[in-house]
Amino acid sequence: MTRAGHDLSRWTHQHRYSIGNPTAERGTRLVLWITLATMTVEIVAGWWFNSMAVLADGWHMSSHALAIGLSALAYAAARKYADDPRFAFGTWKIEVLAGYTSAIFLLGVAAAMAFGSVERLLAPQPIRYAEAIGVAIFGLVVNIACALILGRADTHHHHDHGHDHAHHHHGDLNLKAAYIHVLTDALTSVLAIVALAGGWLFGHAWLDPAMGLVGGVLVGLWAKNLILQTGRVLLDREMDHPVVEEIRAVIAALPADGATEITDLHVWRVGNGEYACALALLTHDDGLTPAAVRNALAIHEEIVHVTVEIHRCDTCPPAGI
């Protein structure tokens, strides 16, 4: 039996950009400060002018500030512990964990939106339309600016890694979480403007809570999608990914066709569009080496760490044991 893995220096070289996204980190921090400033202005203005609409929007924005702050903290933590040997495959999953937690926050926001909307549908309250529309427009402008900042960070990251296989690129899930929080705020503002305008012009006060309910459902669906994406990474559920079949195809195409088969295979994600694999092979080819297997798999750049275990036929246990 022969066992071997990638050289550690290659692992470190391959993962110099998997521990974080500097452009996204700067963008997320900037969006955090903008969100905090807007939140403070709205809370102070709501208290000063005795406006529940402005005050409520300020406190609503605080939940997004918390989630975006979590994203920024995750980037900093991933960078800080990048060289810590206790993290066997790097610190990228700190960012994924932050994305998962942000998605949980989003579910809470969606539930609060839905609950508040149903409550207003059952017990309508007087609405100060002019003031509420002003707040919604202000929030929309701020969120559009934040979305542009985060969108530029994502585009920059994709451009930097344009050499990656397109169908294996999964994007920055931490950045996506922050981006979705900004989009949900923008969506809430758009729906609020439409509903408030309808209520102000046509007297349909029910439009405001109805649009809030629609927004809550959409936010909930976005949160569910983000939970599924981040949860898949955290639970290493990758064995249905196309890269697994690519590994099988490479092994099947090794010289001495049919003389080697995979007896055990594990594939998991260790970075944005990057995978590690551990495989055990049963072979009749006396000349097959771990180095030859790694060289064959090297055509797939997204496979950045390989551990190979080779069993020769003459060392195999008897059938049935």
Short mmCIF file of C-alpha atoms in Angstrom, two decimals:
data_model
loop_
_atom_site.label_atom_id
_atom_site.label_comp_id
_atom_site.label_asym_id
_atom_site.label_seq_id
_atom_site.Cartn_x
_atom_site.Cartn_y
_atom_site.Cartn_z
CA MET A 1 0.00 0.00 0.00
CA THR A 2 1.28 3.49 -0.89
CA ARG A 3 -0.01 6.77 0.47
CA ALA A 4 0.85 10.34 -0.49
CA GLY A 5 -0.56 13.86 -0.62
CA HIS A 6 0.20 17.26 -2.12
CA ASP A 7 3.28 19.11 -0.94
CA LEU A 8 2.36 21.68 1.75
CA SER A 9 4.09 24.51 -0.12
CA ARG A 10 1.78 23.99 -3.08
CA TRP A 11 -1.23 24.01 -0.75
CA THR A 12 -0.14 27.35 0.73
CA HIS A 13 0.54 28.80 -2.72
CA GLN A 14 -2.80 27.67 -4.11
CA HIS A 15 -4.71 29.13 -1.18
CA ARG A 16 -3.20 32.58 -0.92
CA TYR A 17 -6.51 34.06 -2.17
CA SER A 18 -8.91 31.63 -0.53
CA ILE A 19 -8.49 33.06 2.95
CA GLY A 20 -10.32 36.24 2.08
CA ASN A 21 -11.38 38.78 -0.47
CA PRO A 22 -9.65 42.12 0.32
CA THR A 23 -11.88 44.14 -2.01
CA ALA A 24 -15.01 42.59 -0.52
CA GLU A 25 -13.70 43.15 3.01
CA ARG A 26 -13.13 46.86 2.33
CA GLY A 27 -16.51 47.17 0.64
CA THR A 28 -18.29 45.41 3.48
CA ARG A 29 -16.65 47.67 6.08
CA LEU A 30 -17.67 50.76 4.10
CA VAL A 31 -21.25 49.52 3.80
CA LEU A 32 -21.26 48.79 7.54
CA TRP A 33 -20.30 52.40 8.37
CA ILE A 34 -22.90 53.76 5.94
CA THR A 35 -25.57 51.52 7.45
CA LEU A 36 -24.64 52.49 11.01
CA ALA A 37 -24.69 56.20 10.14
CA THR A 38 -28.08 55.89 8.42
CA MET A 39 -29.47 53.87 11.31
CA THR A 40 -28.31 56.52 13.82
CA VAL A 41 -29.78 59.38 11.78
CA GLU A 42 -33.15 57.61 11.48
CA ILE A 43 -33.37 56.67 15.16
CA VAL A 44 -32.45 60.19 16.29
CA ALA A 45 -34.82 61.78 13.75
CA GLY A 46 -37.63 59.43 14.72
CA TRP A 47 -37.19 60.29 18.38
CA TRP A 48 -36.83 64.04 17.70
CA PHE A 49 -39.85 64.29 15.38
CA ASN A 50 -41.89 61.70 17.29
CA SER A 51 -42.27 59.59 14.14
CA MET A 52 -42.81 55.87 14.63
CA ALA A 53 -42.30 55.24 10.90
CA VAL A 54 -38.80 56.71 10.91
CA LEU A 55 -37.95 55.16 14.26
CA ALA A 56 -39.12 51.70 13.17
CA ASP A 57 -37.08 51.89 9.95
CA GLY A 58 -34.00 52.84 11.98
CA TRP A 59 -34.35 49.87 14.30
CA HIS A 60 -35.07 47.61 11.31
CA MET A 61 -31.80 48.78 9.75
CA SER A 62 -29.97 47.88 12.96
CA SER A 63 -30.56 44.17 12.28
CA HIS A 64 -28.92 44.55 8.88
CA ALA A 65 -26.03 46.49 10.44
CA LEU A 66 -25.48 43.58 12.83
CA ALA A 67 -25.42 41.03 9.98
CA ILE A 68 -23.15 43.14 7.77
CA GLY A 69 -20.85 43.69 10.76
CA LEU A 70 -20.70 39.92 11.16
CA SER A 71 -19.59 39.60 7.52
CA ALA A 72 -16.84 42.19 8.03
CA LEU A 73 -15.72 40.44 11.22
CA ALA A 74 -15.55 37.09 9.40
CA TYR A 75 -13.18 38.52 6.77
CA ALA A 76 -10.94 39.92 9.50
CA ALA A 77 -10.95 36.64 11.46
CA ALA A 78 -10.20 34.55 8.35
CA ARG A 79 -7.25 36.82 7.56
CA LYS A 80 -5.99 36.90 11.16
CA TYR A 81 -5.90 33.12 11.54
CA ALA A 82 -4.83 32.33 7.98
CA ASP A 83 -1.47 30.93 9.11
CA ASP A 84 -2.81 29.12 12.18
CA PRO A 85 -1.86 25.42 11.73
CA ARG A 86 -4.91 24.35 13.72
CA PHE A 87 -7.04 25.10 10.65
CA ALA A 88 -6.15 22.08 8.53
CA PHE A 89 -7.63 23.45 5.31
CA GLY A 90 -7.47 27.18 5.93
CA THR A 91 -9.96 29.62 7.41
CA TRP A 92 -12.29 30.12 4.46
CA LYS A 93 -15.20 28.43 6.23
CA ILE A 94 -15.23 31.20 8.84
CA GLU A 95 -16.65 33.36 6.06
CA VAL A 96 -19.17 30.67 5.10
CA LEU A 97 -20.25 30.34 8.73
CA ALA A 98 -20.84 34.10 8.84
CA GLY A 99 -22.95 33.82 5.69
CA TYR A 100 -25.01 31.06 7.29
CA THR A 101 -25.54 33.13 10.44
CA SER A 102 -26.55 36.15 8.34
CA ALA A 103 -29.12 33.97 6.60
CA ILE A 104 -30.59 33.09 10.00
CA PHE A 105 -30.84 36.83 10.75
CA LEU A 106 -32.62 37.26 7.42
CA LEU A 107 -35.19 34.65 8.42
CA GLY A 108 -35.82 36.67 11.59
CA VAL A 109 -36.26 39.84 9.54
CA ALA A 110 -38.68 38.04 7.20
CA ALA A 111 -40.70 36.72 10.13
CA ALA A 112 -40.85 40.18 11.73
CA MET A 113 -41.97 41.74 8.45
CA ALA A 114 -44.70 39.14 7.97
CA PHE A 115 -45.90 39.37 11.57
CA GLY A 116 -46.02 43.17 11.52
CA SER A 117 -47.83 43.20 8.18
CA VAL A 118 -50.51 40.74 9.29
CA GLU A 119 -50.97 42.75 12.49
CA ARG A 120 -51.49 45.96 10.46
CA LEU A 121 -53.91 44.19 8.10
CA LEU A 122 -56.03 43.07 11.05
CA ALA A 123 -55.74 46.36 12.94
CA PRO A 124 -55.02 49.24 10.52
CA GLN A 125 -53.17 52.27 11.88
CA PRO A 126 -53.13 55.86 10.55
CA ILE A 127 -50.17 56.47 8.22
CA ARG A 128 -48.26 59.77 7.80
CA TYR A 129 -47.74 59.25 4.08
CA ALA A 130 -45.48 62.16 3.16
CA GLU A 131 -43.02 61.48 5.95
CA ALA A 132 -43.07 57.70 5.43
CA ILE A 133 -42.43 58.06 1.68
CA GLY A 134 -39.52 60.40 2.40
CA VAL A 135 -37.95 57.84 4.73
CA ALA A 136 -38.47 55.05 2.17
CA ILE A 137 -36.83 57.09 -0.62
CA PHE A 138 -33.90 57.97 1.65
CA GLY A 139 -33.47 54.29 2.56
CA LEU A 140 -33.63 53.26 -1.10
CA VAL A 141 -30.90 55.72 -2.11
CA VAL A 142 -28.64 54.51 0.69
CA ASN A 143 -29.21 50.85 -0.17
CA ILE A 144 -28.61 51.40 -3.89
CA ALA A 145 -25.27 53.00 -3.02
CA CYS A 146 -24.39 50.08 -0.73
CA ALA A 147 -25.44 47.53 -3.38
CA LEU A 148 -23.18 49.23 -5.94
CA ILE A 149 -20.25 49.08 -3.51
CA LEU A 150 -20.72 45.37 -2.80
CA GLY A 151 -21.52 44.58 -6.42
CA ARG A 152 -18.25 46.19 -7.52
CA ALA A 153 -16.37 44.12 -4.93
CA ASP A 154 -17.94 40.92 -6.29
CA THR A 155 -17.16 41.88 -9.91
CA HIS A 156 -13.55 42.66 -8.95
CA HIS A 157 -13.22 39.26 -7.25
CA HIS A 158 -14.61 37.42 -10.30
CA HIS A 159 -12.23 39.34 -12.57
CA ASP A 160 -9.23 38.46 -10.40
CA HIS A 161 -10.07 34.76 -10.62
CA GLY A 162 -11.31 34.61 -14.18
CA HIS A 163 -8.97 31.66 -14.78
CA ASP A 164 -11.17 29.45 -12.59
CA HIS A 165 -13.45 26.99 -14.33
CA ALA A 166 -16.69 28.89 -14.76
CA HIS A 167 -18.96 26.01 -13.82
CA HIS A 168 -17.02 25.42 -10.61
CA HIS A 169 -17.12 29.01 -9.35
CA HIS A 170 -19.45 29.42 -6.39
CA GLY A 171 -18.71 33.01 -5.44
CA ASP A 172 -18.10 34.58 -2.07
CA LEU A 173 -20.95 33.39 0.17
CA ASN A 174 -20.04 35.86 2.92
CA LEU A 175 -20.20 38.76 0.46
CA LYS A 176 -23.43 37.35 -0.96
CA ALA A 177 -24.97 37.35 2.52
CA ALA A 178 -24.10 41.04 3.03
CA TYR A 179 -25.36 41.83 -0.47
CA ILE A 180 -28.68 40.10 0.15
CA HIS A 181 -29.17 42.08 3.37
CA VAL A 182 -28.70 45.29 1.39
CA LEU A 183 -31.04 44.05 -1.36
CA THR A 184 -33.75 43.15 1.16
CA ASP A 185 -33.61 46.66 2.56
CA ALA A 186 -33.80 48.08 -0.98
CA LEU A 187 -36.71 45.78 -1.81
CA THR A 188 -38.51 46.83 1.36
CA SER A 189 -38.05 50.48 0.40
CA VAL A 190 -39.34 49.96 -3.16
CA LEU A 191 -42.41 48.04 -1.98
CA ALA A 192 -43.04 50.67 0.70
CA ILE A 193 -42.86 53.53 -1.82
CA VAL A 194 -45.32 51.78 -4.17
CA ALA A 195 -47.70 50.90 -1.35
CA LEU A 196 -47.55 54.30 0.33
CA ALA A 197 -48.05 56.12 -2.96
CA GLY A 198 -51.09 53.95 -3.67
CA GLY A 199 -52.48 54.59 -0.21
CA TRP A 200 -51.84 58.35 -0.38
CA LEU A 201 -53.29 58.83 -3.88
CA PHE A 202 -56.14 56.31 -3.86
CA GLY A 203 -56.85 55.75 -0.18
CA HIS A 204 -55.88 52.07 -0.25
CA ALA A 205 -54.27 51.89 3.19
CA TRP A 206 -54.22 48.08 3.02
CA LEU A 207 -51.50 48.26 0.33
CA ASP A 208 -48.82 49.11 2.90
CA PRO A 209 -49.16 45.95 5.05
CA ALA A 210 -49.92 43.84 1.96
CA MET A 211 -46.65 44.87 0.34
CA GLY A 212 -44.88 44.27 3.64
CA LEU A 213 -46.21 40.71 3.62
CA VAL A 214 -45.02 40.18 0.03
CA GLY A 215 -41.61 41.53 0.99
CA GLY A 216 -41.42 39.22 4.00
CA VAL A 217 -42.11 36.18 1.82
CA LEU A 218 -39.44 37.19 -0.72
CA VAL A 219 -36.87 37.83 2.01
CA GLY A 220 -37.69 34.43 3.51
CA LEU A 221 -37.08 32.72 0.15
CA TRP A 222 -33.73 34.50 -0.27
CA ALA A 223 -32.76 33.47 3.26
CA LYS A 224 -33.72 29.85 2.57
CA ASN A 225 -31.59 29.79 -0.58
CA LEU A 226 -28.59 31.24 1.27
CA ILE A 227 -29.00 28.74 4.13
CA LEU A 228 -29.00 25.86 1.64
CA GLN A 229 -25.88 27.14 -0.12
CA THR A 230 -23.85 27.81 3.01
CA GLY A 231 -25.16 24.72 4.80
CA ARG A 232 -24.02 22.55 1.91
CA VAL A 233 -20.47 23.83 2.33
CA LEU A 234 -20.45 23.58 6.13
CA LEU A 235 -21.73 19.99 5.98
CA ASP A 236 -19.32 19.00 3.15
CA ARG A 237 -22.20 17.87 0.96
CA GLU A 238 -20.29 17.84 -2.31
CA MET A 239 -20.46 14.25 -3.56
CA ASP A 240 -23.14 15.18 -6.11
CA HIS A 241 -20.99 17.96 -7.59
CA PRO A 242 -19.69 17.58 -11.20
CA VAL A 243 -16.10 17.64 -9.94
CA VAL A 244 -16.66 14.16 -8.44
CA GLU A 245 -17.52 12.68 -11.84
CA GLU A 246 -14.51 14.45 -13.31
CA ILE A 247 -12.26 12.72 -10.78
CA ARG A 248 -13.84 9.36 -11.62
CA ALA A 249 -13.32 10.03 -15.35
CA VAL A 250 -9.63 10.83 -14.81
CA ILE A 251 -9.06 7.60 -12.90
CA ALA A 252 -10.92 5.58 -15.52
CA ALA A 253 -8.69 7.06 -18.24
CA LEU A 254 -5.39 6.17 -16.54
CA PRO A 255 -2.94 4.05 -18.56
CA ALA A 256 -3.61 0.30 -18.42
CA ASP A 257 -7.32 1.03 -18.87
CA GLY A 258 -9.53 -0.96 -16.54
CA ALA A 259 -6.67 -1.99 -14.29
CA THR A 260 -7.50 0.62 -11.64
CA GLU A 261 -10.74 1.34 -9.81
CA ILE A 262 -11.79 3.68 -7.03
CA THR A 263 -12.70 1.91 -3.81
CA ASP A 264 -13.18 5.01 -1.67
CA LEU A 265 -13.60 8.68 -2.58
CA HIS A 266 -14.23 11.81 -0.50
CA VAL A 267 -14.48 15.31 -1.97
CA TRP A 268 -15.08 18.51 -0.05
CA ARG A 269 -14.80 22.24 -0.70
CA VAL A 270 -11.95 24.19 0.88
CA GLY A 271 -12.26 27.56 -0.88
CA ASN A 272 -14.20 29.49 -3.49
CA GLY A 273 -14.42 26.94 -6.30
CA GLU A 274 -11.61 24.87 -4.76
CA TYR A 275 -11.76 21.24 -3.65
CA ALA A 276 -9.76 18.67 -1.76
CA CYS A 277 -10.14 14.96 -2.32
CA ALA A 278 -8.99 11.75 -0.66
CA LEU A 279 -9.23 8.58 -2.72
CA ALA A 280 -8.30 4.94 -2.34
CA LEU A 281 -7.50 2.93 -5.45
CA LEU A 282 -7.35 -0.80 -6.17
CA THR A 283 -4.99 -1.48 -9.07
CA HIS A 284 -3.41 -4.27 -11.13
CA ASP A 285 -0.88 -1.77 -12.48
CA ASP A 286 2.40 -2.28 -10.63
CA GLY A 287 3.75 0.99 -12.02
CA LEU A 288 0.98 3.25 -10.77
CA THR A 289 2.19 5.83 -8.23
CA PRO A 290 0.46 8.56 -6.19
CA ALA A 291 2.46 11.13 -8.15
CA ALA A 292 1.04 9.80 -11.43
CA VAL A 293 -2.50 10.07 -10.04
CA ARG A 294 -1.92 13.63 -8.85
CA ASN A 295 -0.44 14.60 -12.20
CA ALA A 296 -3.47 13.18 -13.99
CA LEU A 297 -5.85 15.12 -11.72
CA ALA A 298 -3.84 18.33 -12.17
CA ILE A 299 -5.77 19.10 -15.37
CA HIS A 300 -8.58 20.23 -13.07
CA GLU A 301 -7.20 23.35 -11.38
CA GLU A 302 -10.06 23.47 -8.89
CA ILE A 303 -8.71 20.29 -7.24
CA VAL A 304 -6.03 21.85 -5.05
CA HIS A 305 -5.27 19.11 -2.51
CA VAL A 306 -5.15 15.37 -3.19
CA THR A 307 -4.45 12.45 -0.88
CA VAL A 308 -3.99 9.09 -2.64
CA GLU A 309 -3.96 5.60 -1.17
CA ILE A 310 -3.04 2.76 -3.54
CA HIS A 311 -3.73 -0.92 -2.89
CA ARG A 312 -1.89 -3.42 -5.14
CA CYS A 313 -3.89 -6.46 -6.16
CA ASP A 314 -1.42 -8.85 -4.53
CA THR A 315 -1.94 -7.13 -1.15
CA CYS A 316 -5.75 -7.17 -1.31
CA PRO A 317 -7.56 -9.22 1.34
CA PRO A 318 -9.32 -12.37 0.09
CA ALA A 319 -12.82 -11.87 -1.24
CA GLY A 320 -15.52 -11.78 1.39
CA ILE A 321 -13.25 -10.53 4.18
#
